[in-house]
Every structure is written in C-alpha cells, then in structure tokens.
Coordinates of C-alpha atoms in Angstrom, one line a residue:
M194 CA 28.9 192.6 38.3
K195 CA 30.8 195.8 37.4
K196 CA 30.5 197.2 33.9
N197 CA 33.4 197.1 31.5
K198 CA 35.1 194.1 33.2
V199 CA 37.6 192.5 30.9
I200 CA 38.1 188.7 30.6
Y201 CA 40.8 187.2 28.5
Y202 CA 40.1 183.8 26.9
N203 CA 42.1 181.2 25.0
D204 CA 39.5 178.7 23.7
E205 CA 35.9 179.6 23.1
L206 CA 34.9 175.9 23.0
N207 CA 36.4 174.9 26.3
D208 CA 37.1 177.9 28.5
E209 CA 34.8 178.2 31.6
F210 CA 34.3 181.4 33.5
S211 CA 31.7 180.3 36.1
T212 CA 33.0 181.2 39.6
A213 CA 31.7 177.9 41.1
V214 CA 34.3 175.2 41.8
I215 CA 32.4 171.9 42.3
E216 CA 33.7 168.3 42.3
P217 CA 31.1 166.6 40.0
R218 CA 29.6 163.3 41.1
I219 CA 29.9 160.3 38.8
I220 CA 26.8 159.5 36.9
D221 CA 26.9 155.8 36.4
E222 CA 24.4 152.9 36.2
K223 CA 23.4 153.5 39.8
Y224 CA 22.0 156.9 39.0
K225 CA 18.2 157.0 39.0
Y226 CA 17.0 158.8 35.9
K227 CA 13.4 157.6 36.3
H228 CA 11.5 158.3 39.5
S229 CA 8.3 157.3 41.3
F230 CA 4.9 158.8 40.6
I231 CA 5.0 160.7 43.9
W232 CA 8.4 162.2 43.0
E233 CA 7.1 163.3 39.6
C234 CA 4.1 165.0 41.1
F235 CA 6.3 166.8 43.6
S236 CA 8.7 167.8 40.8
A237 CA 5.8 169.2 38.8
L238 CA 4.6 171.2 41.8
I239 CA 8.0 172.7 42.3
Q240 CA 8.8 173.3 38.6
N241 CA 5.6 174.8 37.4
V242 CA 3.9 176.2 40.5
L243 CA 6.1 177.0 43.5
S244 CA 9.2 178.2 41.7
I245 CA 7.4 180.4 39.1
P246 CA 7.1 183.5 41.4
I247 CA 10.8 183.2 42.2
K248 CA 11.8 182.9 38.6
W249 CA 9.5 185.7 37.5
C250 CA 10.8 188.1 40.2
Y251 CA 14.4 187.2 39.6
L252 CA 14.2 187.9 35.8
K253 CA 12.0 191.0 36.2
F254 CA 13.8 192.8 39.0
K255 CA 17.4 191.8 38.1
F256 CA 17.1 192.2 34.3
G257 CA 13.8 193.9 33.5
H258 CA 13.4 190.7 31.4
K259 CA 11.3 190.5 28.2
F260 CA 10.4 187.7 25.8
I261 CA 10.0 188.2 22.1
G262 CA 8.4 185.4 20.0
R263 CA 6.7 183.2 22.6
E264 CA 3.8 182.7 20.2
K265 CA 6.1 180.6 18.0
Y266 CA 5.7 177.7 20.4
K267 CA 2.0 177.4 19.5
E268 CA 2.9 175.4 16.3
C269 CA 4.3 172.6 18.6
K270 CA 2.0 172.8 21.5
D271 CA 0.9 169.2 21.0
T272 CA 4.4 167.7 20.7
G273 CA 7.6 167.6 22.6
F274 CA 10.7 169.6 21.3
F275 CA 14.2 170.7 22.1
I276 CA 15.3 174.2 23.0
Y277 CA 18.9 175.5 22.4
S278 CA 20.0 178.5 24.3
N279 CA 23.2 180.5 24.7
H280 CA 24.8 180.2 28.2
T281 CA 25.6 183.6 29.8
Q282 CA 24.1 183.2 33.3
A283 CA 24.0 180.5 35.9
F284 CA 20.4 181.0 37.0
S285 CA 18.5 183.1 34.5
D286 CA 19.5 180.9 31.6
T287 CA 17.5 178.1 33.2
F288 CA 14.6 180.4 34.1
T289 CA 14.2 181.9 30.6
T290 CA 13.6 178.6 28.8
S291 CA 11.4 177.2 31.6
M292 CA 9.3 180.3 31.8
S293 CA 8.9 180.7 28.1
V294 CA 7.2 177.3 27.5
L295 CA 4.7 177.4 30.4
P296 CA 2.5 175.5 31.0
K297 CA 4.6 172.9 29.3
R298 CA 7.2 171.4 31.6
N299 CA 10.8 172.0 30.7
Y300 CA 13.9 169.9 31.5
L301 CA 17.6 170.8 31.2
I302 CA 20.5 168.7 30.2
V303 CA 23.3 169.7 32.6
H304 CA 26.8 168.9 33.6
P305 CA 26.9 166.5 36.7
A306 CA 28.4 169.4 38.7
N307 CA 25.0 171.0 38.7
I308 CA 23.5 168.3 40.9
S309 CA 26.6 167.5 43.0
V310 CA 26.2 170.0 45.8
K311 CA 24.3 168.6 48.8
P312 CA 21.6 169.3 49.7
F313 CA 20.8 171.4 46.7
G314 CA 21.5 168.7 44.1
G315 CA 18.2 167.0 44.8
L316 CA 16.3 170.3 44.4
V317 CA 18.0 171.0 41.1
E318 CA 16.9 167.5 39.9
L319 CA 13.3 168.3 41.1
L320 CA 13.5 171.5 39.0
G321 CA 14.2 169.4 35.9
A322 CA 17.9 168.8 35.6
I323 CA 19.0 165.7 33.6
P324 CA 22.7 165.1 34.2
I325 CA 25.0 163.9 31.4
P326 CA 25.9 160.2 31.9
G327 CA 29.4 159.0 32.6
N328 CA 29.3 155.5 31.1
V329 CA 27.5 153.3 28.5
T330 CA 24.9 151.8 30.8
A331 CA 24.0 155.2 32.2
T332 CA 23.8 156.6 28.6
K333 CA 21.1 154.0 27.8
K334 CA 19.0 155.2 30.8
F335 CA 19.7 158.9 29.9
M336 CA 18.4 158.4 26.3
D337 CA 15.4 156.5 27.6
V338 CA 14.4 159.4 29.9
I339 CA 14.9 162.0 27.2
E340 CA 12.7 160.0 24.8
D341 CA 10.0 159.6 27.5
R342 CA 10.0 163.3 28.3
V343 CA 9.9 164.5 24.7
V344 CA 8.0 161.7 22.8
N345 CA 5.7 160.2 25.4
K346 CA 5.0 163.2 27.7
K347 CA 5.4 165.9 25.0
Q348 CA 7.6 168.1 27.2
S349 CA 10.6 170.2 26.2
I350 CA 14.2 169.8 27.0
T351 CA 16.8 172.7 27.0
I352 CA 20.3 172.2 25.8
Y353 CA 23.2 174.7 26.1
P354 CA 25.4 173.8 23.0
E355 CA 28.1 176.3 24.1
A356 CA 28.4 174.1 27.2
H357 CA 30.3 176.6 29.4
I358 CA 29.1 179.8 31.1
W359 CA 30.5 183.1 29.9
P360 CA 28.8 185.8 32.0
Y361 CA 27.2 188.6 30.0
Y362 CA 28.8 187.4 26.7
V363 CA 27.0 189.2 23.9
G364 CA 28.1 187.0 21.0
I365 CA 27.4 183.4 20.1
R366 CA 30.3 181.1 20.6
N367 CA 31.0 178.4 18.0
F368 CA 29.4 175.1 19.1
K369 CA 29.6 171.5 17.9
T370 CA 27.0 169.4 16.1
V371 CA 27.0 166.6 18.8
S372 CA 24.2 168.2 20.9
F373 CA 21.9 167.9 17.9
T374 CA 21.9 164.1 18.1
Y375 CA 18.7 164.1 20.1
P376 CA 16.2 165.9 17.7
I377 CA 17.6 163.8 14.8
K378 CA 17.3 160.5 16.7
L379 CA 13.7 161.3 17.9
N380 CA 12.7 163.4 14.8
K381 CA 11.4 166.3 16.9
P382 CA 11.4 170.0 16.2
V383 CA 13.9 172.5 17.7
F384 CA 13.6 176.1 19.0
C385 CA 16.3 178.5 20.0
V386 CA 16.2 181.1 22.8
T387 CA 18.8 183.8 22.4
N388 CA 19.4 185.9 25.5
T389 CA 20.6 189.5 24.7
Y390 CA 21.7 192.4 26.8
Q391 CA 20.2 195.8 25.9
K392 CA 20.0 199.3 27.3
N393 CA 17.2 199.9 29.7
N394 CA 15.6 203.3 29.2
N395 CA 13.9 203.2 32.6
S396 CA 16.9 202.1 34.7
S397 CA 20.6 202.0 34.9
K398 CA 20.4 198.2 35.0
V399 CA 21.0 196.1 31.9
K400 CA 17.9 194.7 30.3
M401 CA 17.7 191.1 29.2
V402 CA 15.6 190.4 26.1
S403 CA 15.1 186.8 25.1
Y404 CA 14.3 186.0 21.4
I405 CA 12.5 182.8 20.6
D406 CA 12.8 181.4 17.1
G407 CA 11.7 178.2 15.4
P408 CA 10.5 175.6 14.9
F409 CA 13.4 174.2 13.0
Y410 CA 12.7 170.6 11.7
P411 CA 15.2 167.8 11.2
D412 CA 15.8 166.9 7.5
M413 CA 15.3 163.2 7.8
N414 CA 16.2 162.7 4.1
L415 CA 19.8 163.4 4.9
S416 CA 22.3 161.1 6.7
K417 CA 22.4 161.5 10.4
K418 CA 25.7 163.4 10.3
D419 CA 24.5 165.8 7.6
A420 CA 21.1 166.3 9.3
Q421 CA 22.8 167.2 12.5
K422 CA 25.0 169.7 10.8
K423 CA 22.1 171.3 8.9
L424 CA 20.0 171.7 12.0
R425 CA 23.0 173.0 14.0
D426 CA 23.8 175.6 11.3
M427 CA 20.2 176.8 11.1
V428 CA 20.1 177.3 14.9
Y429 CA 23.6 178.9 15.1
E430 CA 22.9 181.4 12.3
K431 CA 19.6 182.5 13.8
M432 CA 21.2 182.9 17.3
V433 CA 24.1 184.9 15.7
E434 CA 21.5 187.1 14.0
R435 CA 19.5 187.7 17.2
A436 CA 22.7 188.3 19.3
R437 CA 23.3 191.4 17.2
N438 CA 20.5 193.0 19.1
S439 CA 22.7 193.3 22.2
N440 CA 23.9 196.9 22.6
V441 CA 25.4 196.8 26.1
E442 CA 28.7 195.1 26.9
V443 CA 29.0 194.5 30.6
V444 CA 32.0 192.2 30.2
K445 CA 34.4 192.5 27.4
Y446 CA 35.9 189.2 26.2
I447 CA 39.3 189.4 24.5
K448 CA 41.2 186.6 22.8
N449 CA 44.5 186.0 24.5
I450 CA 46.9 187.2 21.8
D451 CA 50.0 186.4 24.0
N452 CA 49.2 182.7 23.9
L453 CA 48.6 182.8 20.1
T454 CA 51.9 184.6 19.7
N455 CA 53.7 182.0 21.8
M456 CA 52.1 179.2 19.9
N457 CA 53.2 180.7 16.6
D458 CA 56.8 181.4 18.0
N459 CA 57.0 177.8 19.2
S460 CA 55.8 176.5 15.8
N461 CA 58.4 178.6 14.0
V462 CA 61.2 177.4 16.3
E463 CA 60.1 173.8 15.6
K464 CA 60.2 174.4 11.9
S465 CA 63.6 176.0 12.2
E466 CA 65.0 173.1 14.2
R467 CA 63.6 170.6 11.6
N468 CA 65.2 172.6 8.8

C-alpha cells in the first residue's frame, strides 16, 4: 500500500474499506459449530503447529512486528478469556492475537463472509473462525460453542468490536457495548490487543507494535447493561491510550464534510418548509 493514501469516510461505525467483495453464506441451524474429535485434532495441528511459521514470517517480514505486554496473560493462564482488538488488517489482525496467546488456542468471531469462499472457507474454520449466526436456533449453538471454548476448554476468543476493516487506521473507532455480552454472560476476563504503526529505524517499512493490556474483569455487581458498558469503556480507553503510540500514518482518513454539509442543508430546508 502506498504511503499518504487518503480515504474519505462517512460513518466510522458502519463504513467498510476491505477490498474483498464476498457474498456471505447464511449461518442457520444447519451450520455445524461443533465438530468431531478428529476434526478438532486436525484443527489444533493447523492452528498451533503448521500455521505458526507462516504467521511468524508474515508478521516479522512484512511489519517487523513486536509484542509488548505478553506477560500479562500469565494471570489468566488457567482460565479462558476474551481478547478485543482493533481491526486494521485482513490477515495480521488474526495472526497477532493468535500468536500472542501461544500455546493457548485462540478462536475468532467473524462475519460469515470470512468462511464463504470455497475452498478456503473450510481452512478458515480450521484456523479458528466462529461465524456470527443468522437466526435464533443458530445463535443457541453459537453461544454453546463459545461457552465450551472459553469455560470448558479454557481457550481464548478474539472479537473485533470495530467490526469493519480500516487498513492502517491509527486511531480507535467508536464501538458499541453489544460485543461485551460474552464476558459478562460467562463472567470471564478480558484483554485488549492494540495494533499500532510506528517508524522502523532499520527499514523503510512501517513497523507494527502490538500492545497487550489486561486483564479487565466484569463487575458482576452491576446490571448486565451497566457491566457491559463499564467493561467496554475500560477496554476502549486503554486502546485509545495505546493507539497514541502510532507515529506513522500510511493512510489518512478524513470525515466526508460534503455529506455533513448536505445533511445540514437538507435539515435547514426542511425546517424552513415547516416554518
């Protein structure tokens, strides 16, 4: 990607800048969230053995990648937990969280589009993708597998609360509290991984540095809604703090003022017509 590219956006909650155009499959009651013992063994082999050299090389050679704070996971080595990360790369975002928790297995809650391209969809599932369900019946199975991974198997699950990919974005976009339902429901700790872009003194390439923070614990004395908001705010504030370490802006994102002006003009016209 060329430096100093400019992207105009309208809505930081909903705009998507991934270049992939994929028709997502429907995740209904027919989708198989739980798999056989053999499938699980093969998945573990791919996740935590065969794919590791590829992930390491990709992060190291493309970004000169570095983790800061991996030792913080030690407090929760005997329990499952959730990881919240900003979403600025299609591949490396999944690699950073998975590599950071080794030897613990990490799973990723993803949009159905991520498993919809044949024959790669099956490989993505083997690598830990858990697609978001499309109906009530599928949601029950979805929640069951999340509980099994985190509570029973003491593994980790990554969530991207920003939802949409904004390549090389150096800030933290506002995100909703809804993705914090899981740690509140299961009373499990939370970590955040903030990927930043920094100058590389040894290369002209941009260096990615991932900051790991936590654990943040749910306040079970609060109502579900208030507990979600409190947890969300703790994670958001820490990620915003870490994002300030970015000192290279490969892509500049600018709010589309024209659209805002048009909206205000239309609003003024409507008010004038009413008067």
